[in-house]
Tab-separated table of C-alpha atoms and ligand atoms in Angstrom:
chain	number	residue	atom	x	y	z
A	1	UNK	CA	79.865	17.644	-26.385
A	2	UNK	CA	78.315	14.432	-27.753
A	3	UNK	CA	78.170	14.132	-31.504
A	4	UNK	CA	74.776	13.637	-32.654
A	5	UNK	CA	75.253	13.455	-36.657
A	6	UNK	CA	74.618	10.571	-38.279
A	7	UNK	CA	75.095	9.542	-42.337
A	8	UNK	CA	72.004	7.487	-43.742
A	9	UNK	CA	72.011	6.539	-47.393
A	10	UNK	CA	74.872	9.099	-47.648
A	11	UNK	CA	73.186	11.772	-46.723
A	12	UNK	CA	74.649	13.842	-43.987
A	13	UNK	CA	72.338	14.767	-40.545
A	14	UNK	CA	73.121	16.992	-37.653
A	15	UNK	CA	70.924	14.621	-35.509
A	16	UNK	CA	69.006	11.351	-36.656
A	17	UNK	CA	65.710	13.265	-35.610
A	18	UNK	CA	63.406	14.336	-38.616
A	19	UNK	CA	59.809	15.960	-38.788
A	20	UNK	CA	58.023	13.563	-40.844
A	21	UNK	CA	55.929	14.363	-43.934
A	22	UNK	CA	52.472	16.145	-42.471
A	23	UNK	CA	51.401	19.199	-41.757
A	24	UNK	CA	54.806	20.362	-39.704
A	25	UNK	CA	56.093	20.630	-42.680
A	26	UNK	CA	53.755	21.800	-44.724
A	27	UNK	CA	55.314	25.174	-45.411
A	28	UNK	CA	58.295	26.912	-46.414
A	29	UNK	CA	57.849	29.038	-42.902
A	30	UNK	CA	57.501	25.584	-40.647
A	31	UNK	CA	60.377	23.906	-42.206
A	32	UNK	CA	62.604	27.410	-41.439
A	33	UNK	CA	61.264	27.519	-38.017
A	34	UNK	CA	61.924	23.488	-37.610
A	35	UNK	CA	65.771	23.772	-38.890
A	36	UNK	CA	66.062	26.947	-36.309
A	37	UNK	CA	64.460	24.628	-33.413
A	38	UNK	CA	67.315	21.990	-34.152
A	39	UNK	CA	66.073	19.007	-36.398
A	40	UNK	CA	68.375	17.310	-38.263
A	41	UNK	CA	65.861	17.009	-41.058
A	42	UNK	CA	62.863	17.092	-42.531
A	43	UNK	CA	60.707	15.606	-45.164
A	44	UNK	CA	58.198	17.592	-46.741
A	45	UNK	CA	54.604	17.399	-46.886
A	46	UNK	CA	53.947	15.196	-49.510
A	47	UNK	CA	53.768	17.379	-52.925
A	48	UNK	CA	51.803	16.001	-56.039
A	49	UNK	CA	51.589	18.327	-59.786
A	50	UNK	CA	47.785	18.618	-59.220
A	51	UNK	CA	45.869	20.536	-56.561
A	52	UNK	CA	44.231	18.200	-54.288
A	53	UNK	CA	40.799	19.509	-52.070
A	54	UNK	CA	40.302	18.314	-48.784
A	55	UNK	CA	37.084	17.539	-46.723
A	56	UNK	CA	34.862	20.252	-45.503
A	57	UNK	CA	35.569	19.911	-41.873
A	58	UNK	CA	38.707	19.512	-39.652
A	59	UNK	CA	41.479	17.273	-40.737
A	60	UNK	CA	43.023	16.144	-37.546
A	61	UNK	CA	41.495	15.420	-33.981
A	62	UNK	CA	43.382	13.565	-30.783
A	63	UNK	CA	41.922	10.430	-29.598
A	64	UNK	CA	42.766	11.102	-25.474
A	65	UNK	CA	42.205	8.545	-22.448
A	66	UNK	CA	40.624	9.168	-18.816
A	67	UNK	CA	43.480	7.940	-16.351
A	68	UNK	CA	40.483	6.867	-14.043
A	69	UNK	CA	37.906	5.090	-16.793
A	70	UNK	CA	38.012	3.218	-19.916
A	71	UNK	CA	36.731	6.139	-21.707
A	72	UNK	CA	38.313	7.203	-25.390
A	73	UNK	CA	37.298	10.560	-26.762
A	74	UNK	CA	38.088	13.145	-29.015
A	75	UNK	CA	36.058	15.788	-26.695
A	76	UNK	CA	38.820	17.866	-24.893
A	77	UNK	CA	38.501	17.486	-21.056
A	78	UNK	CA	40.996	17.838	-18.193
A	79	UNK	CA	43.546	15.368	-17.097
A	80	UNK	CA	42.702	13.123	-20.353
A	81	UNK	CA	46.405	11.935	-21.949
A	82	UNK	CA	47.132	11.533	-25.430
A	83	UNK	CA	46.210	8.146	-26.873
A	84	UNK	CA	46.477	8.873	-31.004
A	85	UNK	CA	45.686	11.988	-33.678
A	86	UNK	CA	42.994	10.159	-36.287
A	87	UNK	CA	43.331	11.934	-39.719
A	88	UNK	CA	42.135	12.352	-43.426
A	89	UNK	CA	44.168	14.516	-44.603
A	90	UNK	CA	45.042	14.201	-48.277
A	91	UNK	CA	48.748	15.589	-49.572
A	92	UNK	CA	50.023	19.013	-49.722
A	93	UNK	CA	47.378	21.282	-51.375
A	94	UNK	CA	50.191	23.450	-52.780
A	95	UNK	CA	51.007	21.672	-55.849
A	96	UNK	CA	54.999	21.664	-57.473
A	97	UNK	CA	54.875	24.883	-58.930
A	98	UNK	CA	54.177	26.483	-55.504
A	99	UNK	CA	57.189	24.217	-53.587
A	100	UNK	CA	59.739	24.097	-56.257
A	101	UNK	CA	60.884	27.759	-55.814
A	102	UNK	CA	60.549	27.474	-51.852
A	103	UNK	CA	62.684	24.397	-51.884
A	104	UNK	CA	65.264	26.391	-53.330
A	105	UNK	CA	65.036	29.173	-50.870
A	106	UNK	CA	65.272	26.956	-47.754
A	107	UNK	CA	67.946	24.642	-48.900
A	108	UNK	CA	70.224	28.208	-49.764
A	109	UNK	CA	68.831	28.981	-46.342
A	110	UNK	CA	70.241	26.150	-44.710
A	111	UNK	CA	72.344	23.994	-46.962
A	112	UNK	CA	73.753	22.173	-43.933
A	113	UNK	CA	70.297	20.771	-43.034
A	114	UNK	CA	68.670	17.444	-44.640
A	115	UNK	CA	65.661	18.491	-46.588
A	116	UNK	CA	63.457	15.423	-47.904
A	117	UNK	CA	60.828	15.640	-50.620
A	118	UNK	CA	57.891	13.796	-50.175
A	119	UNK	CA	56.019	13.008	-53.572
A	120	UNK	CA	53.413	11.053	-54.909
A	121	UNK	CA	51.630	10.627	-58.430
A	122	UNK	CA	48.971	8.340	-60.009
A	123	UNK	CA	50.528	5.052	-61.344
A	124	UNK	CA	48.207	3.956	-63.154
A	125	UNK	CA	49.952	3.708	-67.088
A	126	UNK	CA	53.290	5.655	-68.695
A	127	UNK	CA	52.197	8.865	-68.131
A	128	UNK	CA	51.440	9.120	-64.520
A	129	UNK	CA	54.541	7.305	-64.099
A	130	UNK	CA	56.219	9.839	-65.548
A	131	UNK	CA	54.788	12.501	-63.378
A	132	UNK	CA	56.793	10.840	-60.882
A	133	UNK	CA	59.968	11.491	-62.791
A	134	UNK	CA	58.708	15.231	-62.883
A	135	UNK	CA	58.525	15.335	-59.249
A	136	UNK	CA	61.392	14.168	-58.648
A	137	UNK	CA	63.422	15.874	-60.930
A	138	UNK	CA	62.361	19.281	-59.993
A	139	UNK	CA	63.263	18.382	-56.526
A	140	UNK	CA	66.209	17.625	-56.760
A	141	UNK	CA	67.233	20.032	-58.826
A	142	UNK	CA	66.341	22.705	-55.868
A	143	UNK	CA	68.667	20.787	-53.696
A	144	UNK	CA	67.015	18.275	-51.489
A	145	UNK	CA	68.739	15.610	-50.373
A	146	UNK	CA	66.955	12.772	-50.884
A	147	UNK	CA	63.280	11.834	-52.000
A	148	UNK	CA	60.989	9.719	-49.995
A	149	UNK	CA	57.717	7.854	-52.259
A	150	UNK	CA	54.424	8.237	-50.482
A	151	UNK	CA	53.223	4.608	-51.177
A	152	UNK	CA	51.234	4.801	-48.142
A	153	UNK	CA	48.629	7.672	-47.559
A	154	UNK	CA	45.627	5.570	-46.433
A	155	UNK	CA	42.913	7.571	-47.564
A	156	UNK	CA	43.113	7.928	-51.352
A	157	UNK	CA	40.240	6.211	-53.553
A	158	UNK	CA	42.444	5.664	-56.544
A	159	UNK	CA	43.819	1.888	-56.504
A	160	UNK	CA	46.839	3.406	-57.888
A	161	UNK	CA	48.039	6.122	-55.494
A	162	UNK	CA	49.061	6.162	-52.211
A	163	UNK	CA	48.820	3.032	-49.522
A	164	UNK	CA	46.747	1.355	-52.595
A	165	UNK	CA	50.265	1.629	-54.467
A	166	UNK	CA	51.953	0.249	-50.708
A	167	UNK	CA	49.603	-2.882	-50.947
A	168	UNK	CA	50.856	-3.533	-54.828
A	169	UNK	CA	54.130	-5.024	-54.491
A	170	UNK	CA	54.631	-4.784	-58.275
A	171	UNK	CA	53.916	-1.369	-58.259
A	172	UNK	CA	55.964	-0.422	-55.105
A	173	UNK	CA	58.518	-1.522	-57.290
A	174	UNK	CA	57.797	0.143	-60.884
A	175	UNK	CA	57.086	3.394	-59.337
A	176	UNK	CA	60.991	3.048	-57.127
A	177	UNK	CA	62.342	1.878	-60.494
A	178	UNK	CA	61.006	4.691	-62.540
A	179	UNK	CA	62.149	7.328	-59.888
A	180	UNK	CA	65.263	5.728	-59.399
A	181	UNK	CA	65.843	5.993	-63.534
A	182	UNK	CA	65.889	9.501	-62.947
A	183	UNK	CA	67.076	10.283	-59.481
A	184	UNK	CA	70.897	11.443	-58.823
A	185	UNK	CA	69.897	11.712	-54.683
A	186	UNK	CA	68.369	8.808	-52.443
A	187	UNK	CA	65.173	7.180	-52.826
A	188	UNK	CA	63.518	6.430	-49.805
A	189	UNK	CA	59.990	4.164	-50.281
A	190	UNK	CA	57.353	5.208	-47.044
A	191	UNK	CA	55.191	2.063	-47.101
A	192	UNK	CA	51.673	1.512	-45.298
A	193	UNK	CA	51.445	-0.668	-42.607
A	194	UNK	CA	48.037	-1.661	-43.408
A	195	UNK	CA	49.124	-4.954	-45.484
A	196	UNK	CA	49.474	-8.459	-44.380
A	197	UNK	CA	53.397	-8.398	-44.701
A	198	UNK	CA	55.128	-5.354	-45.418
A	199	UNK	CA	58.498	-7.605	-45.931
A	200	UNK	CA	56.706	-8.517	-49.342
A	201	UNK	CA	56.205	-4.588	-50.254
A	202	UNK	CA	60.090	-3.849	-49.221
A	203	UNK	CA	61.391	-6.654	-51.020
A	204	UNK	CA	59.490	-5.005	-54.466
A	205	UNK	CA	61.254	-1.196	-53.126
A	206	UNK	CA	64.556	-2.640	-52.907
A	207	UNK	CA	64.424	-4.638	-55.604
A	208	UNK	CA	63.148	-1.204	-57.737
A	209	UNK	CA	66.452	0.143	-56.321
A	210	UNK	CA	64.769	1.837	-53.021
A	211	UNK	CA	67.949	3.199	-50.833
A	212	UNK	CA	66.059	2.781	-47.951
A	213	UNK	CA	62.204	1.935	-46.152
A	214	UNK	CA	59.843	4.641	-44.121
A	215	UNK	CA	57.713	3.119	-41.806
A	216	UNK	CA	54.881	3.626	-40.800
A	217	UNK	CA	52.499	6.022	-42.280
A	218	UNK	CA	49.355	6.022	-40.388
A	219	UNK	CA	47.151	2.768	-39.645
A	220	UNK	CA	43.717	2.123	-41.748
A	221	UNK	CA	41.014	3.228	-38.683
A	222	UNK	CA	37.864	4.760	-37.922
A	223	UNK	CA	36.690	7.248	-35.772
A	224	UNK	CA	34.762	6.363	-32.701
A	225	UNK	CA	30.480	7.068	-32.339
A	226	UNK	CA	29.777	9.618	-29.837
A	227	UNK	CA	27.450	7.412	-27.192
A	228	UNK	CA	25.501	10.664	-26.640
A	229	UNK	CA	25.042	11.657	-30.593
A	230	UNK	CA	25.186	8.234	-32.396
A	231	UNK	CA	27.375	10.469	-34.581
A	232	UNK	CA	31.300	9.852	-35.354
A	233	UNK	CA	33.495	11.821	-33.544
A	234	UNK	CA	34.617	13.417	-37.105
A	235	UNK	CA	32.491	13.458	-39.280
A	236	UNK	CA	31.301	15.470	-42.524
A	237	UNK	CA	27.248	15.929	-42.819
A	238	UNK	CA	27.400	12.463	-40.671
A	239	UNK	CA	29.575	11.173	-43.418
A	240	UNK	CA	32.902	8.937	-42.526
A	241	UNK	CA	35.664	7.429	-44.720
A	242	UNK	CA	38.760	5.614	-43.414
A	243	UNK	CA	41.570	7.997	-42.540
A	244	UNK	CA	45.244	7.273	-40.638
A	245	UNK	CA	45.577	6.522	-36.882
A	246	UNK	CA	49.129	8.110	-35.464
A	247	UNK	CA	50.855	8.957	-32.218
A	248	UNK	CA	51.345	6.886	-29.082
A	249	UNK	CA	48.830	3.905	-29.892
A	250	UNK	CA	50.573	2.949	-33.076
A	251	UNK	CA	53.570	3.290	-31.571
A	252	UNK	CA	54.165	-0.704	-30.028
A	253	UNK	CA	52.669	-1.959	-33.814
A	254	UNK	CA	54.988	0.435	-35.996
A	255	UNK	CA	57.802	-1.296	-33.775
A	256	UNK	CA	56.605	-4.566	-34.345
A	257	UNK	CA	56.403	-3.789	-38.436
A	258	UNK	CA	59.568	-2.632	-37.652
A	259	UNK	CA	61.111	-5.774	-36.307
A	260	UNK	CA	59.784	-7.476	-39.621
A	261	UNK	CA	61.532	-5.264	-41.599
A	262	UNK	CA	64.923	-4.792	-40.132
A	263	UNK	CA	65.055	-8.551	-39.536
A	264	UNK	CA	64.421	-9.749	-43.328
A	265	UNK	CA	66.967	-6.925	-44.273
A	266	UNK	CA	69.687	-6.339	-41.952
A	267	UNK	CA	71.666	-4.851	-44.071
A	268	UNK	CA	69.215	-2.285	-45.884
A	269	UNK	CA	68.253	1.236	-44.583
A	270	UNK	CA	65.541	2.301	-42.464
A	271	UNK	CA	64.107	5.372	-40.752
A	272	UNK	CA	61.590	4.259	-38.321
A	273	UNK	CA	58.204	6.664	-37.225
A	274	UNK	CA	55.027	6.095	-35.399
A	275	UNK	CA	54.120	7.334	-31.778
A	276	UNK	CA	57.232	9.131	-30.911
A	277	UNK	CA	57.612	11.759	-28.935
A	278	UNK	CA	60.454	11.100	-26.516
A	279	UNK	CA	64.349	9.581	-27.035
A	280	UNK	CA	62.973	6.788	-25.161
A	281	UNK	CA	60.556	5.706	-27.864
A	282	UNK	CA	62.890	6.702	-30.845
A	283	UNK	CA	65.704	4.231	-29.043
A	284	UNK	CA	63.652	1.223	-29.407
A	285	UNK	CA	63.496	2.052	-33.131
A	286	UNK	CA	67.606	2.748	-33.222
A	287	UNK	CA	68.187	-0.589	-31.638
A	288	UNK	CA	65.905	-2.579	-33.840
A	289	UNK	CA	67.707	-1.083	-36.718
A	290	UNK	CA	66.522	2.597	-37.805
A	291	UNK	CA	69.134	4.925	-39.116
A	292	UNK	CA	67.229	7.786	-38.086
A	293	UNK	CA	63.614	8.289	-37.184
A	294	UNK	CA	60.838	10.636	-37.813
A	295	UNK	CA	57.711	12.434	-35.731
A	296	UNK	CA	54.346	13.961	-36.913
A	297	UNK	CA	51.960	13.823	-34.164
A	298	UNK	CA	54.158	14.658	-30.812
A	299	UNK	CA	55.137	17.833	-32.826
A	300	UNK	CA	51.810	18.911	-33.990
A	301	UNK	CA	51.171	19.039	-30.787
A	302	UNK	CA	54.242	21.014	-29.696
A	303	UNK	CA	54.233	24.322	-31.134
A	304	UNK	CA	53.596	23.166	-34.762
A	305	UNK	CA	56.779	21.955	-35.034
A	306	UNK	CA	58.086	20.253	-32.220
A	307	UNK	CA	60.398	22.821	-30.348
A	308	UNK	CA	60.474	21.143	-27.072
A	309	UNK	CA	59.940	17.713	-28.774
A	310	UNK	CA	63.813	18.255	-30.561
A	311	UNK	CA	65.094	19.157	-27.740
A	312	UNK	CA	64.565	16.784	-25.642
A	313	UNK	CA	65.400	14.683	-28.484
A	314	UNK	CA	68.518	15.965	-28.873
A	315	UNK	CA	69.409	15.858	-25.045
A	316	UNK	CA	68.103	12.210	-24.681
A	317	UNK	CA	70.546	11.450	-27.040
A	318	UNK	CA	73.650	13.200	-25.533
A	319	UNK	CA	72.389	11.698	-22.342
A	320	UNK	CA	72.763	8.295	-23.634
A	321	UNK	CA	76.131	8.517	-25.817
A	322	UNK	CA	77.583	9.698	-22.694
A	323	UNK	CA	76.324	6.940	-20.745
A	324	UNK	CA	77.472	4.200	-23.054
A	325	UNK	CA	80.574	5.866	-23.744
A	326	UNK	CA	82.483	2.911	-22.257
A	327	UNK	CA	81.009	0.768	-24.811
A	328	UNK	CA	82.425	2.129	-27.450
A	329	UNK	CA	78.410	3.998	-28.249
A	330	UNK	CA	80.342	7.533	-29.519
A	331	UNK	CA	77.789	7.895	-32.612
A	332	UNK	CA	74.420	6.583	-33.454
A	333	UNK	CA	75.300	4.135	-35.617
A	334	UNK	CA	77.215	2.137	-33.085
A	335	UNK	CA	73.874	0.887	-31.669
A	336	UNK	CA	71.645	0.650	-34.362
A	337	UNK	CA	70.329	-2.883	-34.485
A	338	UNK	CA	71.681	-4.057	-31.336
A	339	UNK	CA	68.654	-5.522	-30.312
A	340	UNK	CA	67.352	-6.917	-33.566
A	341	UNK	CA	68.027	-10.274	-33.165
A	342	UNK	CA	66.020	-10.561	-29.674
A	343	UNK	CA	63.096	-10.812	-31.531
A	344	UNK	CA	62.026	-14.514	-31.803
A	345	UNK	CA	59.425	-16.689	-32.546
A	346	UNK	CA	57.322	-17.973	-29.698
A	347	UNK	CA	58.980	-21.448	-29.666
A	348	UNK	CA	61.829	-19.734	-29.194
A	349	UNK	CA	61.056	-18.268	-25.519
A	350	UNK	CA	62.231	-20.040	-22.626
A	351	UNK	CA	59.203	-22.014	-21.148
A	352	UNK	CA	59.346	-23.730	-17.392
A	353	UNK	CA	59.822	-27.219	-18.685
A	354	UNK	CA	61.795	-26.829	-21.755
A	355	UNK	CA	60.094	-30.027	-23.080
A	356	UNK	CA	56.695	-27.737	-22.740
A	357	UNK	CA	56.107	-26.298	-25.764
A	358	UNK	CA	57.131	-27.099	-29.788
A	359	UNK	CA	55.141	-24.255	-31.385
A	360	UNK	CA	52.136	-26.312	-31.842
A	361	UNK	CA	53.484	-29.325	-33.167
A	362	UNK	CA	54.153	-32.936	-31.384
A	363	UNK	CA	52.600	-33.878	-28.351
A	364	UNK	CA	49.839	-30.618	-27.965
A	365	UNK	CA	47.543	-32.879	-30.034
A	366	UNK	CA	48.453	-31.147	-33.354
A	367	UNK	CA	50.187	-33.123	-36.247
A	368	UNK	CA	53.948	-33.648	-36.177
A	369	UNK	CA	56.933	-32.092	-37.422
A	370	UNK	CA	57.794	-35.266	-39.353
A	371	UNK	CA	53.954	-35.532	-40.620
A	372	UNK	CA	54.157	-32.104	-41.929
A	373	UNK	CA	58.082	-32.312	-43.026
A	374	UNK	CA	59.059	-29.260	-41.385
A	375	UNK	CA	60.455	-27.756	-37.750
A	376	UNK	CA	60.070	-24.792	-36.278
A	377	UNK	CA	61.461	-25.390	-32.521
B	401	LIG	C1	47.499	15.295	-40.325
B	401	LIG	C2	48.503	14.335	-40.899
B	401	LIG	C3	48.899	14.488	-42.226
B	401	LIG	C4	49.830	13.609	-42.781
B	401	LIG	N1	50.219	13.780	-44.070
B	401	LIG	C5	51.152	12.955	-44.620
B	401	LIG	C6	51.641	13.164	-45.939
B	401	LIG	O1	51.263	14.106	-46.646
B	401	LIG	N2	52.563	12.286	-46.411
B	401	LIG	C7	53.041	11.238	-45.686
B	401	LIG	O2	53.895	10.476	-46.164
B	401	LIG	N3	52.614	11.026	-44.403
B	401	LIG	C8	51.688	11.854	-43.873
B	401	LIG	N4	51.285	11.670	-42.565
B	401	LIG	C9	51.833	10.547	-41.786
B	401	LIG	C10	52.989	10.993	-40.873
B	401	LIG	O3	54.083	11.474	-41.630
B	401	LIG	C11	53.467	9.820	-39.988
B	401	LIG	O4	53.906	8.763	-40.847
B	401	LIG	C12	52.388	9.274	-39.073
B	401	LIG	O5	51.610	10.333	-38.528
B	401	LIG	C13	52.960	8.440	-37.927
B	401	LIG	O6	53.824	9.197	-37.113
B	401	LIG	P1	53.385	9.790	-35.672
B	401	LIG	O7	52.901	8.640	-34.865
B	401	LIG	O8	54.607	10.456	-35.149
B	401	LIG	O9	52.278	10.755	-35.951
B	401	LIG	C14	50.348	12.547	-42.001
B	401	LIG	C15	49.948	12.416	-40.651
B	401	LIG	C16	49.035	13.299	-40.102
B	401	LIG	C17	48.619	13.129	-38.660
């Protein structure tokens, strides 16, 4: 039997596979049900210390594709496949008081399983910042195992919560420095992708004292108009704010923030999520440097909680230990970041005539190297 367990920021997992922070995990019942189905982890729903209301109206749809037309719809018909979930959900509507004691009960429950708690708070002067503390503290003193900051839910209107936090690199790294101050388990900082260059946001979590990086929460989007209705697809009394794209279309960028990431810090931490639903998918993250990785929309979709999704999870992973075995590939960590360094600038590709190409400088009719003082090829 292949041994799946992995150790990421020193906490202990069965398998690197964790439901991510959404509505799998939403309740003490799920995250019992998703320990019983085989993840190695989860992290929470994200839990704040007030009650938050969300819109009148569904939460989530799925975007799905005709495999004979360009058409993208939300409408359920036959034979469409997956393409994304679209959502605007806001964070757990059961505040602290409400998680605190059910924390407790699932850790006793199963203390051999990696419970994460997902919290968030204003930011915006001491005392807000302190209400990160609180969350934090009450965590951890029910047992989880680490905490993971929600610097990244793209649909709050304060500047100071959420992926409005994610876009502040100064506050990434207060609010990781405050919680750290207080924190005797692992702080893990989920950042938005929705930035210009999330190395910028890491560098302010890790230099607040962040063990490790989540990425990515859902992409800034927009529902699509229904041709037939000229209404959006979701929509409250025709109303529409920007919510979070997920699943299998964010799946190639989340790699490519990815690649960003794990190549400015190749020796930090990372647990990489977006669009996965198969070992396949989760390997490219493993190889570009994830400790362990984490799925929302494949498992919505999959009994709540992803009971065929882990599975299959956990085979594709036996699968592939065994087949590398003669590498030396006996544990997860012996391939994590093997194929960082493939990732290149374009310069860097092999071209027919090597003298081709110089990444727009010399000889395409763009100024020099030398006129510009620097070299990129
Ligand atoms: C309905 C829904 C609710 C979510 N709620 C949260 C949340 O409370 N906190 C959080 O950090 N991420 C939240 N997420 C983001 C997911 O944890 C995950 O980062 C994102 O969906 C990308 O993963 P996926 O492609 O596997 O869905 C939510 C996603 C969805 C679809």
């Amino acid at each position: 039997m292949a041994d799946l367990s992995t150790t990421f920021t020193g906490v202990r997992f069965e398998n690197p596979f964790l439901l991510s922070s959404a509505p799998p995990t939403e309740s003490e019942s799920n995250i019992l049900r998703a320990f019983e189905a085989g993840w190695g982890g989860v992290v929470t729903k994200t839990i704040g210390l007030h009650p938050v209301v969300n819109v009148a109206g569904p939460k989530t749809k799925f975007l799905r594709a005709d495999a004979d037309s360009p058409r993208l719809s939300m409408k359920k018909r036959p034979g469409a496949a997956l393409h994304s979930s679209w959502n605007w959900e806001l964070i757990s509507d059961k505040t602290l008081d409400w998680w605190a004691p059910r924390l407790g009960r699932i850790k006793q429950a199963y203390p051999k399983h990696a419970l994460v708690a997902s919290i968030m708070a204003g930011s915006g002067n001491d005392t807000e910042l302190r209400h990160w503390q609180e969350l934090a503290i009450a965590c951890q003193e029910q047992g989880c195992d680490a905490l993971e900051l929600n610097l990244s839910c793209p649909h709050m209107d304060r500047p100071d919560m959420g992926s409005n936090v994610g876009k502040d690199t100064e506050l990434v790294s207060i609010v990781t420095q405050v919680v750290k101050d207080v924190a005797t388990v692992p702080v893990w900082a989920k950042l938005t992708p929705s930035t210009t260059d999330i190395v910028v946001e890491a560098r302010g979590a890790f230099l607040g004292g962040a063990d490790a990086i989540s990425s990515s929460n859902t992409f800034t989007s927009l529902p699509l108009v229904d041709p037939e209705t000229l209404e959006f697809e979701i929509n409250v009394d025709g109303l529409v704010s920007t919510g979070g794209l997920g699943g299998p279309a964010i799946l190639p960028l989340s790699l490519a923030k990815m690649a960003q990431l794990t190549q400015a810090f190749p020796d930090k931490s990372f647990s990489g999520i977006g669009g996965i639903s198969t070992f396949e998918h989760a390997l490219s993250y493993f190889l570009l440097g994830c400790g362990t990785v984490q799925i929302c929309t494949a498992a919505m979709l999959d009994h709540a909680i992803g009971t065929t999704v882990i599975r299959e999870l956990n085979q594709g992973l036996a699968r592939f230990l065994e087949k590398h075995a003669d590498k030396g590939w006996t544990h997860v960590a012996d391939f994590v970041g093997v194929r960082r360094d493939r990732v290149v600038a374009q310069s860097k590709i092999r071209r027919p005539d090597d003298k081709g190409y110089h990444g727009g400088y010399d000889a395409e009719g763009y100024a020099s190297t030398e006129e510009l003082g620097t070299r990129t090829s």
